[in-house]
Coordinates of C-alpha atoms in Angstrom, one line a residue:
M1 CA 36.9 -6.0 -40.9
K2 CA 34.0 -8.4 -40.2
A3 CA 30.8 -8.0 -42.2
Q4 CA 28.1 -6.6 -40.1
W5 CA 24.4 -5.9 -41.0
S6 CA 23.1 -2.5 -40.1
A7 CA 19.5 -2.1 -38.8
C8 CA 18.7 0.2 -41.8
P9 CA 21.3 -0.2 -44.6
T10 CA 19.5 2.3 -46.9
C11 CA 20.0 5.1 -44.4
V12 CA 23.8 5.1 -44.9
Y13 CA 24.7 3.4 -48.2
P14 CA 23.1 5.9 -50.6
F15 CA 25.5 8.6 -49.2
Q16 CA 28.7 6.5 -49.6
T17 CA 31.3 6.9 -52.3
G18 CA 31.8 4.3 -55.0
D19 CA 34.7 2.6 -53.2
Q20 CA 32.9 2.5 -49.9
R21 CA 29.8 1.2 -51.6
D22 CA 31.8 -1.6 -53.2
K23 CA 33.2 -2.7 -49.8
S24 CA 29.7 -2.5 -48.3
T25 CA 28.4 -4.7 -51.1
I26 CA 31.1 -7.3 -50.4
H27 CA 30.3 -7.2 -46.7
S28 CA 26.6 -7.4 -47.4
L29 CA 27.2 -10.4 -49.6
I30 CA 29.3 -12.1 -46.9
G31 CA 26.5 -11.5 -44.4
L32 CA 23.9 -12.8 -46.8
I33 CA 25.8 -16.0 -47.3
S34 CA 26.1 -16.4 -43.6
S35 CA 22.3 -15.9 -43.2
F36 CA 21.6 -18.6 -45.8
R37 CA 24.1 -20.9 -44.1
N38 CA 22.2 -20.4 -40.8
L39 CA 18.8 -21.0 -42.5
F40 CA 20.2 -24.2 -44.0
Y41 CA 21.2 -25.4 -40.5
C42 CA 17.7 -24.7 -39.2
F43 CA 16.3 -26.6 -42.1
V44 CA 18.6 -29.6 -41.5
I45 CA 17.6 -29.5 -37.8
F46 CA 13.9 -29.4 -38.9
L47 CA 14.4 -32.5 -41.1
V48 CA 16.1 -34.4 -38.2
S49 CA 13.1 -33.6 -36.0
L50 CA 10.5 -35.1 -38.3
P51 CA 8.8 -38.1 -36.8
S52 CA 9.2 -41.4 -38.6
N53 CA 6.3 -43.8 -38.1
G54 CA 6.2 -43.3 -34.3
F55 CA 9.6 -44.5 -33.4
A56 CA 12.8 -42.7 -32.7
E57 CA 15.6 -42.8 -35.3
K58 CA 19.0 -44.2 -34.3
R59 CA 20.8 -42.1 -37.0
G60 CA 20.7 -38.5 -38.0
V61 CA 22.6 -35.5 -39.1
V62 CA 24.0 -32.5 -37.2
A63 CA 25.4 -29.6 -39.2
A64 CA 27.0 -26.4 -37.8
G65 CA 29.4 -23.8 -38.9
H66 CA 32.1 -24.9 -36.4
E67 CA 33.2 -28.4 -35.4
L68 CA 32.7 -27.7 -31.7
A69 CA 29.1 -26.5 -32.3
A70 CA 28.4 -29.7 -34.2
Q71 CA 29.8 -31.7 -31.4
A72 CA 27.6 -29.9 -28.9
G73 CA 24.6 -30.8 -31.0
I74 CA 25.6 -34.4 -31.1
N75 CA 26.2 -34.4 -27.4
A76 CA 22.7 -33.1 -26.8
L77 CA 21.2 -35.9 -28.9
D78 CA 23.4 -38.5 -27.3
R79 CA 22.0 -37.4 -23.9
G80 CA 18.4 -38.0 -24.9
G81 CA 17.7 -34.6 -26.3
N82 CA 15.7 -33.8 -29.4
A83 CA 16.5 -31.7 -32.5
V84 CA 15.4 -28.5 -30.7
D85 CA 17.8 -29.3 -27.8
A86 CA 20.6 -29.9 -30.4
A87 CA 19.8 -26.6 -32.1
V88 CA 19.9 -24.7 -28.8
A89 CA 23.3 -26.3 -28.0
I90 CA 24.6 -25.5 -31.4
G91 CA 23.4 -21.9 -31.2
L92 CA 24.9 -21.3 -27.8
T93 CA 28.2 -22.9 -28.8
L94 CA 28.4 -20.8 -32.0
G95 CA 27.9 -17.7 -29.9
V96 CA 31.2 -18.6 -28.2
V97 CA 33.3 -20.0 -31.0
D98 CA 32.0 -17.8 -33.8
G99 CA 30.6 -14.7 -32.1
F100 CA 30.8 -12.4 -35.0
N101 CA 28.4 -14.5 -37.0
S102 CA 26.1 -15.7 -34.2
G103 CA 24.1 -14.4 -31.2
I104 CA 22.7 -10.9 -30.9
G105 CA 21.7 -9.6 -34.3
G106 CA 21.3 -13.1 -35.7
G107 CA 18.1 -14.8 -36.6
C108 CA 16.4 -18.1 -37.2
F109 CA 13.2 -19.6 -38.5
M110 CA 12.3 -23.1 -37.3
L111 CA 9.4 -25.5 -38.0
I112 CA 8.9 -28.1 -35.4
R113 CA 6.6 -31.1 -35.6
T114 CA 5.5 -32.2 -32.2
P115 CA 5.1 -35.9 -31.3
R116 CA 1.3 -35.4 -31.8
G117 CA 1.9 -34.3 -35.4
E118 CA 1.3 -30.5 -34.8
L119 CA 3.5 -28.1 -36.7
V120 CA 4.8 -25.2 -34.7
A121 CA 6.6 -22.3 -36.4
L122 CA 9.1 -20.2 -34.5
D123 CA 10.2 -16.8 -35.9
G124 CA 13.5 -15.9 -34.3
R125 CA 14.4 -13.0 -36.5
E126 CA 15.8 -9.9 -34.9
T127 CA 13.9 -6.6 -35.1
A128 CA 15.0 -3.0 -34.8
P129 CA 14.5 -1.5 -31.3
E130 CA 11.2 0.2 -30.6
K131 CA 12.7 3.7 -30.8
A132 CA 14.5 3.1 -34.1
H133 CA 13.6 5.5 -36.9
R134 CA 14.6 6.3 -40.5
D135 CA 16.9 9.2 -39.6
M136 CA 18.7 7.6 -36.6
Y137 CA 22.0 7.4 -38.5
L138 CA 21.9 11.0 -39.6
R139 CA 23.3 14.1 -37.8
D140 CA 22.3 17.5 -39.2
G141 CA 20.9 15.7 -42.2
Q142 CA 24.2 14.0 -43.1
A143 CA 25.0 10.3 -42.7
V144 CA 27.5 9.6 -40.0
S145 CA 30.1 7.0 -41.2
G146 CA 30.0 3.8 -39.3
L147 CA 27.0 4.7 -37.0
S148 CA 24.9 2.0 -38.5
Q149 CA 27.7 -0.6 -38.3
K150 CA 29.3 -0.2 -34.9
G151 CA 27.9 0.7 -31.5
A152 CA 24.5 0.5 -29.8
L153 CA 22.6 1.9 -32.8
A154 CA 23.7 -1.0 -35.0
V155 CA 22.0 -3.7 -32.9
G156 CA 18.9 -5.6 -33.8
V157 CA 17.5 -7.9 -31.1

């Protein structure tokens, strides 16, 4: 079973038995590692986008969680794109080749320095839907197993 983040993990985990909680902890750890990996990629892309004394660099680094995604980023740069173009190409490719760890429910932070030297911050973290609430995973006051992990209620956008 692939690790999935719930929109509100504390709503379900306190009601789980020890064995279920151990599995949830392992899945949460895997998800946390994936999140740090994605943040690392965003940081690398930010470093590649930094201007260097007003001229374009001929060399750089593209990092991604899958070879095809890295190649998509390289292709974007080879065609005259910038680091943001490469990041978009990588993200879209990861959505296809590594769909369980990318796309809906994922997130990103990015700092971009424009050619004029301005810093722009993008917050691409997912949020719970507007109608989400603390008890949405409970029925008759009891946690419903899996409701926070599978289906429409498990999605952050």
